[in-house]
Amino acid sequence: MGQALTPEEQRAYNAQIDQHIQRATQALGSVGKRALTAQQKTSVAQIHGFIAQAQQMRSTDVVRAKSLAERADILTQDLLSTVKR
């Protein structure tokens, strides 16, 4: 079960989750029409998985959901660095 957080902490975590998911989603949109390697396609699938898990978990464990959203965001930034080469 998730940690007990104040309503203010809940709002802060949810705002951060939204930011990470929005940044990852926008970045995925920018690479969506490019030809990707098999490894890049695997990364895209992982990122989508992390986003979906974060959205599912935010109602039960906002701390873990934030961690998943951060992972999606970081993976997306890594993906962008390989696509731009």
mmCIF file of N, CA, C and O in Angstrom:
data_model
loop_
_atom_site.group_PDB
_atom_site.id
_atom_site.type_symbol
_atom_site.label_atom_id
_atom_site.label_comp_id
_atom_site.label_asym_id
_atom_site.label_seq_id
_atom_site.Cartn_x
_atom_site.Cartn_y
_atom_site.Cartn_z
ATOM 1 N N MET A 1 0.840 -1.188 0.000
ATOM 2 C CA MET A 1 0.000 0.000 0.000
ATOM 3 C C MET A 1 0.878 1.241 0.000
ATOM 4 O O MET A 1 1.995 1.227 0.481
ATOM 5 N N GLY A 2 0.353 2.314 -0.513
ATOM 6 C CA GLY A 2 1.109 3.552 -0.640
ATOM 7 C C GLY A 2 1.341 4.236 0.686
ATOM 8 O O GLY A 2 0.705 3.933 1.686
ATOM 9 N N GLN A 3 2.273 5.162 0.684
ATOM 10 C CA GLN A 3 2.582 5.925 1.884
ATOM 11 C C GLN A 3 1.460 6.915 2.167
ATOM 12 O O GLN A 3 0.781 7.378 1.265
ATOM 13 N N ALA A 4 1.306 7.254 3.449
ATOM 14 C CA ALA A 4 0.319 8.262 3.819
ATOM 15 C C ALA A 4 0.917 9.647 3.572
ATOM 16 O O ALA A 4 1.937 10.003 4.141
ATOM 17 N N LEU A 5 0.289 10.391 2.693
ATOM 18 C CA LEU A 5 0.776 11.723 2.337
ATOM 19 C C LEU A 5 -0.307 12.745 2.629
ATOM 20 O O LEU A 5 -1.500 12.438 2.570
ATOM 21 N N THR A 6 0.133 13.967 2.880
ATOM 22 C CA THR A 6 -0.837 15.047 3.067
ATOM 23 C C THR A 6 -1.457 15.369 1.710
ATOM 24 O O THR A 6 -0.875 15.050 0.662
ATOM 25 N N PRO A 7 -2.623 16.009 1.716
ATOM 26 C CA PRO A 7 -3.220 16.412 0.430
ATOM 27 C C PRO A 7 -2.281 17.287 -0.401
ATOM 28 O O PRO A 7 -2.228 17.162 -1.621
ATOM 29 N N GLU A 8 -1.513 18.128 0.258
ATOM 30 C CA GLU A 8 -0.558 18.993 -0.463
ATOM 31 C C GLU A 8 0.533 18.150 -1.136
ATOM 32 O O GLU A 8 0.910 18.405 -2.278
ATOM 33 N N GLU A 9 1.034 17.156 -0.416
ATOM 34 C CA GLU A 9 2.051 16.271 -0.996
ATOM 35 C C GLU A 9 1.467 15.479 -2.167
ATOM 36 O O GLU A 9 2.134 15.308 -3.188
ATOM 37 N N GLN A 10 0.238 15.016 -2.013
ATOM 38 C CA GLN A 10 -0.442 14.298 -3.092
ATOM 39 C C GLN A 10 -0.509 15.161 -4.347
ATOM 40 O O GLN A 10 -0.208 14.699 -5.446
ATOM 41 N N ARG A 11 -0.918 16.416 -4.172
ATOM 42 C CA ARG A 11 -1.016 17.336 -5.313
ATOM 43 C C ARG A 11 0.350 17.548 -5.956
ATOM 44 O O ARG A 11 0.476 17.565 -7.181
ATOM 45 N N ALA A 12 1.373 17.706 -5.141
ATOM 46 C CA ALA A 12 2.722 17.932 -5.661
ATOM 47 C C ALA A 12 3.206 16.711 -6.460
ATOM 48 O O ALA A 12 3.745 16.861 -7.562
ATOM 49 N N TYR A 13 3.004 15.524 -5.909
ATOM 50 C CA TYR A 13 3.398 14.313 -6.622
ATOM 51 C C TYR A 13 2.617 14.179 -7.925
ATOM 52 O O TYR A 13 3.189 13.850 -8.961
ATOM 53 N N ASN A 14 1.325 14.412 -7.884
ATOM 54 C CA ASN A 14 0.515 14.301 -9.096
ATOM 55 C C ASN A 14 0.940 15.312 -10.155
ATOM 56 O O ASN A 14 0.955 14.999 -11.346
ATOM 57 N N ALA A 15 1.308 16.513 -9.727
ATOM 58 C CA ALA A 15 1.788 17.525 -10.673
ATOM 59 C C ALA A 15 3.088 17.057 -11.333
ATOM 60 O O ALA A 15 3.275 17.220 -12.545
ATOM 61 N N GLN A 16 3.980 16.460 -10.534
ATOM 62 C CA GLN A 16 5.238 15.969 -11.087
ATOM 63 C C GLN A 16 4.996 14.796 -12.036
ATOM 64 O O GLN A 16 5.644 14.697 -13.084
ATOM 65 N N ILE A 17 4.061 13.924 -11.676
ATOM 66 C CA ILE A 17 3.715 12.805 -12.559
ATOM 67 C C ILE A 17 3.220 13.344 -13.890
ATOM 68 O O ILE A 17 3.644 12.899 -14.952
ATOM 69 N N ASP A 18 2.324 14.323 -13.834
ATOM 70 C CA ASP A 18 1.790 14.925 -15.058
ATOM 71 C C ASP A 18 2.902 15.516 -15.921
ATOM 72 O O ASP A 18 2.910 15.352 -17.139
ATOM 73 N N GLN A 19 3.846 16.214 -15.278
ATOM 74 C CA GLN A 19 4.948 16.831 -16.023
ATOM 75 C C GLN A 19 5.806 15.778 -16.726
ATOM 76 O O GLN A 19 6.148 15.923 -17.898
ATOM 77 N N HIS A 20 6.163 14.726 -15.982
ATOM 78 C CA HIS A 20 7.003 13.672 -16.570
ATOM 79 C C HIS A 20 6.278 12.977 -17.714
ATOM 80 O O HIS A 20 6.866 12.731 -18.769
ATOM 81 N N ILE A 21 5.007 12.660 -17.514
ATOM 82 C CA ILE A 21 4.248 11.968 -18.556
ATOM 83 C C ILE A 21 4.078 12.863 -19.778
ATOM 84 O O ILE A 21 4.223 12.407 -20.914
ATOM 85 N N GLN A 22 3.797 14.142 -19.555
ATOM 86 C CA GLN A 22 3.615 15.062 -20.675
ATOM 87 C C GLN A 22 4.911 15.194 -21.477
ATOM 88 O O GLN A 22 4.893 15.137 -22.711
ATOM 89 N N ARG A 23 6.035 15.332 -20.777
ATOM 90 C CA ARG A 23 7.321 15.473 -21.470
ATOM 91 C C ARG A 23 7.645 14.203 -22.264
ATOM 92 O O ARG A 23 8.074 14.277 -23.413
ATOM 93 N N ALA A 24 7.408 13.042 -21.646
ATOM 94 C CA ALA A 24 7.687 11.771 -22.329
ATOM 95 C C ALA A 24 6.772 11.595 -23.536
ATOM 96 O O ALA A 24 7.222 11.183 -24.614
ATOM 97 N N THR A 25 5.508 11.921 -23.377
ATOM 98 C CA THR A 25 4.542 11.765 -24.467
ATOM 99 C C THR A 25 4.879 12.688 -25.640
ATOM 100 O O THR A 25 4.818 12.273 -26.805
ATOM 101 N N GLN A 26 5.241 13.921 -25.340
ATOM 102 C CA GLN A 26 5.620 14.859 -26.403
ATOM 103 C C GLN A 26 6.856 14.369 -27.139
ATOM 104 O O GLN A 26 6.935 14.435 -28.364
ATOM 105 N N ALA A 27 7.819 13.866 -26.392
ATOM 106 C CA ALA A 27 9.049 13.369 -27.018
ATOM 107 C C ALA A 27 8.762 12.145 -27.878
ATOM 108 O O ALA A 27 9.306 12.016 -28.978
ATOM 109 N N LEU A 28 7.901 11.263 -27.395
ATOM 110 C CA LEU A 28 7.540 10.088 -28.192
ATOM 111 C C LEU A 28 6.857 10.514 -29.490
ATOM 112 O O LEU A 28 7.084 9.909 -30.541
ATOM 113 N N GLY A 29 6.054 11.551 -29.409
ATOM 114 C CA GLY A 29 5.404 12.058 -30.610
ATOM 115 C C GLY A 29 6.399 12.560 -31.632
ATOM 116 O O GLY A 29 6.197 12.406 -32.843
ATOM 117 N N SER A 30 7.497 13.121 -31.160
ATOM 118 C CA SER A 30 8.499 13.661 -32.091
ATOM 119 C C SER A 30 9.306 12.566 -32.774
ATOM 120 O O SER A 30 9.874 12.795 -33.831
ATOM 121 N N VAL A 31 9.377 11.375 -32.181
ATOM 122 C CA VAL A 31 10.120 10.285 -32.817
ATOM 123 C C VAL A 31 9.189 9.287 -33.501
ATOM 124 O O VAL A 31 9.652 8.377 -34.187
ATOM 125 N N GLY A 32 7.912 9.471 -33.336
ATOM 126 C CA GLY A 32 6.927 8.516 -33.816
ATOM 127 C C GLY A 32 6.967 8.216 -35.296
ATOM 128 O O GLY A 32 6.676 7.106 -35.717
ATOM 129 N N LYS A 33 7.331 9.164 -36.123
ATOM 130 C CA LYS A 33 7.299 8.970 -37.570
ATOM 131 C C LYS A 33 8.672 8.608 -38.152
ATOM 132 O O LYS A 33 8.808 8.416 -39.345
ATOM 133 N N ARG A 34 9.661 8.517 -37.303
ATOM 134 C CA ARG A 34 11.002 8.183 -37.777
ATOM 135 C C ARG A 34 11.198 6.670 -37.826
ATOM 136 O O ARG A 34 10.553 5.926 -37.110
ATOM 137 N N ALA A 35 12.124 6.253 -38.658
ATOM 138 C CA ALA A 35 12.500 4.835 -38.699
ATOM 139 C C ALA A 35 13.365 4.553 -37.475
ATOM 140 O O ALA A 35 14.362 5.229 -37.241
ATOM 141 N N LEU A 36 12.953 3.573 -36.681
ATOM 142 C CA LEU A 36 13.670 3.265 -35.452
ATOM 143 C C LEU A 36 14.336 1.896 -35.554
ATOM 144 O O LEU A 36 13.845 1.005 -36.237
ATOM 145 N N THR A 37 15.449 1.764 -34.836
ATOM 146 C CA THR A 37 16.108 0.460 -34.743
ATOM 147 C C THR A 37 15.280 -0.430 -33.824
ATOM 148 O O THR A 37 14.377 0.040 -33.117
ATOM 149 N N ALA A 38 15.609 -1.706 -33.809
ATOM 150 C CA ALA A 38 14.899 -2.646 -32.929
ATOM 151 C C ALA A 38 15.051 -2.231 -31.465
ATOM 152 O O ALA A 38 14.086 -2.291 -30.690
ATOM 153 N N GLN A 39 16.235 -1.786 -31.079
ATOM 154 C CA GLN A 39 16.480 -1.366 -29.700
ATOM 155 C C GLN A 39 15.650 -0.127 -29.365
ATOM 156 O O GLN A 39 15.098 -0.015 -28.269
ATOM 157 N N GLN A 40 15.565 0.812 -30.294
ATOM 158 C CA GLN A 40 14.764 2.008 -30.072
ATOM 159 C C GLN A 40 13.285 1.663 -29.944
ATOM 160 O O GLN A 40 12.578 2.227 -29.119
ATOM 161 N N LYS A 41 12.820 0.721 -30.756
ATOM 162 C CA LYS A 41 11.427 0.278 -30.665
ATOM 163 C C LYS A 41 11.146 -0.372 -29.317
ATOM 164 O O LYS A 41 10.073 -0.179 -28.737
ATOM 165 N N THR A 42 12.115 -1.121 -28.820
ATOM 166 C CA THR A 42 11.977 -1.729 -27.495
ATOM 167 C C THR A 42 11.882 -0.640 -26.428
ATOM 168 O O THR A 42 11.068 -0.736 -25.507
ATOM 169 N N SER A 43 12.694 0.398 -26.563
ATOM 170 C CA SER A 43 12.645 1.517 -25.620
ATOM 171 C C SER A 43 11.283 2.203 -25.654
ATOM 172 O O SER A 43 10.726 2.539 -24.609
ATOM 173 N N VAL A 44 10.741 2.397 -26.844
ATOM 174 C CA VAL A 44 9.424 3.026 -26.976
ATOM 175 C C VAL A 44 8.375 2.185 -26.257
ATOM 176 O O VAL A 44 7.540 2.716 -25.514
ATOM 177 N N ALA A 45 8.431 0.875 -26.433
ATOM 178 C CA ALA A 45 7.474 -0.012 -25.764
ATOM 179 C C ALA A 45 7.622 0.069 -24.242
ATOM 180 O O ALA A 45 6.621 0.110 -23.511
ATOM 181 N N GLN A 46 8.868 0.120 -23.766
ATOM 182 C CA GLN A 46 9.128 0.251 -22.329
ATOM 183 C C GLN A 46 8.564 1.560 -21.800
ATOM 184 O O GLN A 46 7.958 1.595 -20.727
ATOM 185 N N ILE A 47 8.776 2.618 -22.524
ATOM 186 C CA ILE A 47 8.307 3.937 -22.112
ATOM 187 C C ILE A 47 6.782 3.941 -22.005
ATOM 188 O O ILE A 47 6.222 4.410 -21.016
ATOM 189 N N HIS A 48 6.117 3.396 -23.020
ATOM 190 C CA HIS A 48 4.655 3.311 -22.980
ATOM 191 C C HIS A 48 4.199 2.498 -21.765
ATOM 192 O O HIS A 48 3.217 2.852 -21.114
ATOM 193 N N GLY A 49 4.927 1.432 -21.461
ATOM 194 C CA GLY A 49 4.603 0.605 -20.304
ATOM 195 C C GLY A 49 4.741 1.367 -19.001
ATOM 196 O O GLY A 49 3.864 1.289 -18.129
ATOM 197 N N PHE A 50 5.832 2.123 -18.863
ATOM 198 C CA PHE A 50 6.032 2.914 -17.647
ATOM 199 C C PHE A 50 4.942 3.981 -17.493
ATOM 200 O O PHE A 50 4.455 4.225 -16.393
ATOM 201 N N ILE A 51 4.576 4.618 -18.592
ATOM 202 C CA ILE A 51 3.523 5.637 -18.542
ATOM 203 C C ILE A 51 2.203 4.999 -18.097
ATOM 204 O O ILE A 51 1.510 5.533 -17.215
ATOM 205 N N ALA A 52 1.860 3.866 -18.694
ATOM 206 C CA ALA A 52 0.608 3.188 -18.336
ATOM 207 C C ALA A 52 0.617 2.763 -16.870
ATOM 208 O O ALA A 52 -0.385 2.945 -16.154
ATOM 209 N N GLN A 53 1.736 2.215 -16.411
ATOM 210 C CA GLN A 53 1.836 1.798 -15.009
ATOM 211 C C GLN A 53 1.729 2.990 -14.067
ATOM 212 O O GLN A 53 1.071 2.907 -13.028
ATOM 213 N N ALA A 54 2.376 4.090 -14.429
ATOM 214 C CA ALA A 54 2.319 5.291 -13.584
ATOM 215 C C ALA A 54 0.882 5.786 -13.465
ATOM 216 O O ALA A 54 0.422 6.142 -12.373
ATOM 217 N N GLN A 55 0.175 5.803 -14.579
ATOM 218 C CA GLN A 55 -1.207 6.275 -14.552
ATOM 219 C C GLN A 55 -2.093 5.350 -13.727
ATOM 220 O O GLN A 55 -2.979 5.815 -13.010
ATOM 221 N N GLN A 56 -1.858 4.050 -13.818
ATOM 222 C CA GLN A 56 -2.639 3.099 -13.040
ATOM 223 C C GLN A 56 -2.345 3.206 -11.546
ATOM 224 O O GLN A 56 -3.241 3.102 -10.724
ATOM 225 N N MET A 57 -1.085 3.416 -11.208
ATOM 226 C CA MET A 57 -0.673 3.415 -9.797
ATOM 227 C C MET A 57 -0.957 4.720 -9.067
ATOM 228 O O MET A 57 -1.010 4.719 -7.845
ATOM 229 N N ARG A 58 -1.172 5.789 -9.791
ATOM 230 C CA ARG A 58 -1.273 7.090 -9.123
ATOM 231 C C ARG A 58 -2.414 7.141 -8.119
ATOM 232 O O ARG A 58 -2.358 7.909 -7.169
ATOM 233 N N SER A 59 -3.442 6.330 -8.278
ATOM 234 C CA SER A 59 -4.553 6.358 -7.320
ATOM 235 C C SER A 59 -4.270 5.522 -6.073
ATOM 236 O O SER A 59 -4.908 5.718 -5.045
ATOM 237 N N THR A 60 -3.304 4.608 -6.149
ATOM 238 C CA THR A 60 -3.022 3.751 -5.001
ATOM 239 C C THR A 60 -1.650 4.003 -4.372
ATOM 240 O O THR A 60 -1.478 3.808 -3.176
ATOM 241 N N ASP A 61 -0.663 4.405 -5.168
ATOM 242 C CA ASP A 61 0.691 4.631 -4.659
ATOM 243 C C ASP A 61 1.352 5.729 -5.484
ATOM 244 O O ASP A 61 2.078 5.463 -6.443
ATOM 245 N N VAL A 62 1.087 6.958 -5.092
ATOM 246 C CA VAL A 62 1.536 8.110 -5.879
ATOM 247 C C VAL A 62 3.059 8.223 -5.905
ATOM 248 O O VAL A 62 3.636 8.677 -6.887
ATOM 249 N N VAL A 63 3.731 7.763 -4.861
ATOM 250 C CA VAL A 63 5.194 7.828 -4.814
ATOM 251 C C VAL A 63 5.786 6.892 -5.871
ATOM 252 O O VAL A 63 6.683 7.274 -6.629
ATOM 253 N N ARG A 64 5.265 5.691 -5.933
ATOM 254 C CA ARG A 64 5.741 4.735 -6.941
ATOM 255 C C ARG A 64 5.350 5.192 -8.349
ATOM 256 O O ARG A 64 6.124 5.037 -9.294
ATOM 257 N N ALA A 65 4.170 5.758 -8.472
ATOM 258 C CA ALA A 65 3.733 6.269 -9.773
ATOM 259 C C ALA A 65 4.676 7.363 -10.254
ATOM 260 O O ALA A 65 5.026 7.412 -11.438
ATOM 261 N N LYS A 66 5.117 8.224 -9.349
ATOM 262 C CA LYS A 66 6.054 9.289 -9.721
ATOM 263 C C LYS A 66 7.373 8.690 -10.190
ATOM 264 O O LYS A 66 7.947 9.137 -11.190
ATOM 265 N N SER A 67 7.831 7.650 -9.523
ATOM 266 C CA SER A 67 9.071 6.986 -9.917
ATOM 267 C C SER A 67 8.949 6.389 -11.318
ATOM 268 O O SER A 67 9.873 6.514 -12.140
ATOM 269 N N LEU A 68 7.820 5.765 -11.606
ATOM 270 C CA LEU A 68 7.600 5.188 -12.936
ATOM 271 C C LEU A 68 7.536 6.279 -14.009
ATOM 272 O O LEU A 68 8.091 6.126 -15.101
ATOM 273 N N ALA A 69 6.873 7.384 -13.696
ATOM 274 C CA ALA A 69 6.778 8.494 -14.644
ATOM 275 C C ALA A 69 8.159 9.092 -14.907
ATOM 276 O O ALA A 69 8.496 9.436 -16.042
ATOM 277 N N GLU A 70 8.975 9.195 -13.846
ATOM 278 C CA GLU A 70 10.342 9.687 -14.008
ATOM 279 C C GLU A 70 11.149 8.761 -14.912
ATOM 280 O O GLU A 70 11.905 9.228 -15.773
ATOM 281 N N ARG A 71 10.997 7.449 -14.714
ATOM 282 C CA ARG A 71 11.707 6.491 -15.558
ATOM 283 C C ARG A 71 11.314 6.665 -17.020
ATOM 284 O O ARG A 71 12.165 6.614 -17.907
ATOM 285 N N ALA A 72 10.019 6.838 -17.263
ATOM 286 C CA ALA A 72 9.555 7.039 -18.639
ATOM 287 C C ALA A 72 10.197 8.281 -19.236
ATOM 288 O O ALA A 72 10.652 8.268 -20.382
ATOM 289 N N ASP A 73 10.236 9.347 -18.464
ATOM 290 C CA ASP A 73 10.808 10.611 -18.921
ATOM 291 C C ASP A 73 12.303 10.452 -19.221
ATOM 292 O O ASP A 73 12.792 10.864 -20.278
ATOM 293 N N ILE A 74 13.026 9.817 -18.329
ATOM 294 C CA ILE A 74 14.470 9.624 -18.514
ATOM 295 C C ILE A 74 14.750 8.733 -19.721
ATOM 296 O O ILE A 74 15.614 9.042 -20.547
ATOM 297 N N LEU A 75 14.005 7.635 -19.835
ATOM 298 C CA LEU A 75 14.185 6.755 -20.986
ATOM 299 C C LEU A 75 13.897 7.485 -22.294
ATOM 300 O O LEU A 75 14.568 7.259 -23.302
ATOM 301 N N THR A 76 12.897 8.344 -22.269
ATOM 302 C CA THR A 76 12.548 9.096 -23.469
ATOM 303 C C THR A 76 13.670 10.045 -23.861
ATOM 304 O O THR A 76 14.015 10.175 -25.033
ATOM 305 N N GLN A 77 14.270 10.696 -22.862
ATOM 306 C CA GLN A 77 15.388 11.595 -23.157
ATOM 307 C C GLN A 77 16.569 10.808 -23.720
ATOM 308 O O GLN A 77 17.235 11.264 -24.658
ATOM 309 N N ASP A 78 16.811 9.619 -23.174
ATOM 310 C CA ASP A 78 17.872 8.764 -23.705
ATOM 311 C C ASP A 78 17.562 8.359 -25.154
ATOM 312 O O ASP A 78 18.440 8.356 -26.010
ATOM 313 N N LEU A 79 16.304 8.009 -25.394
ATOM 314 C CA LEU A 79 15.880 7.634 -26.744
ATOM 315 C C LEU A 79 16.096 8.784 -27.720
ATOM 316 O O LEU A 79 16.623 8.598 -28.813
ATOM 317 N N LEU A 80 15.714 9.982 -27.307
ATOM 318 C CA LEU A 80 15.888 11.147 -28.179
ATOM 319 C C LEU A 80 17.348 11.357 -28.542
ATOM 320 O O LEU A 80 17.663 11.714 -29.677
ATOM 321 N N SER A 81 18.230 11.120 -27.599
ATOM 322 C CA SER A 81 19.661 11.328 -27.884
ATOM 323 C C SER A 81 20.175 10.325 -28.922
ATOM 324 O O SER A 81 21.082 10.640 -29.684
ATOM 325 N N THR A 82 19.580 9.132 -28.979
ATOM 326 C CA THR A 82 20.028 8.153 -29.976
ATOM 327 C C THR A 82 19.381 8.404 -31.325
ATOM 328 O O THR A 82 19.975 8.115 -32.349
ATOM 329 N N VAL A 83 18.184 8.939 -31.341
ATOM 330 C CA VAL A 83 17.460 9.189 -32.593
ATOM 331 C C VAL A 83 18.064 10.375 -33.336
ATOM 332 O O VAL A 83 18.128 10.399 -34.550
ATOM 333 N N LYS A 84 18.563 11.352 -32.605
ATOM 334 C CA LYS A 84 19.086 12.583 -33.231
ATOM 335 C C LYS A 84 20.452 12.397 -33.854
ATOM 336 O O LYS A 84 20.935 13.263 -34.545
ATOM 337 N N ARG A 85 21.090 11.282 -33.580
ATOM 338 C CA ARG A 85 22.441 11.053 -34.118
ATOM 339 C C ARG A 85 22.440 10.945 -35.610
ATOM 340 O O ARG A 85 21.584 10.498 -36.266
#
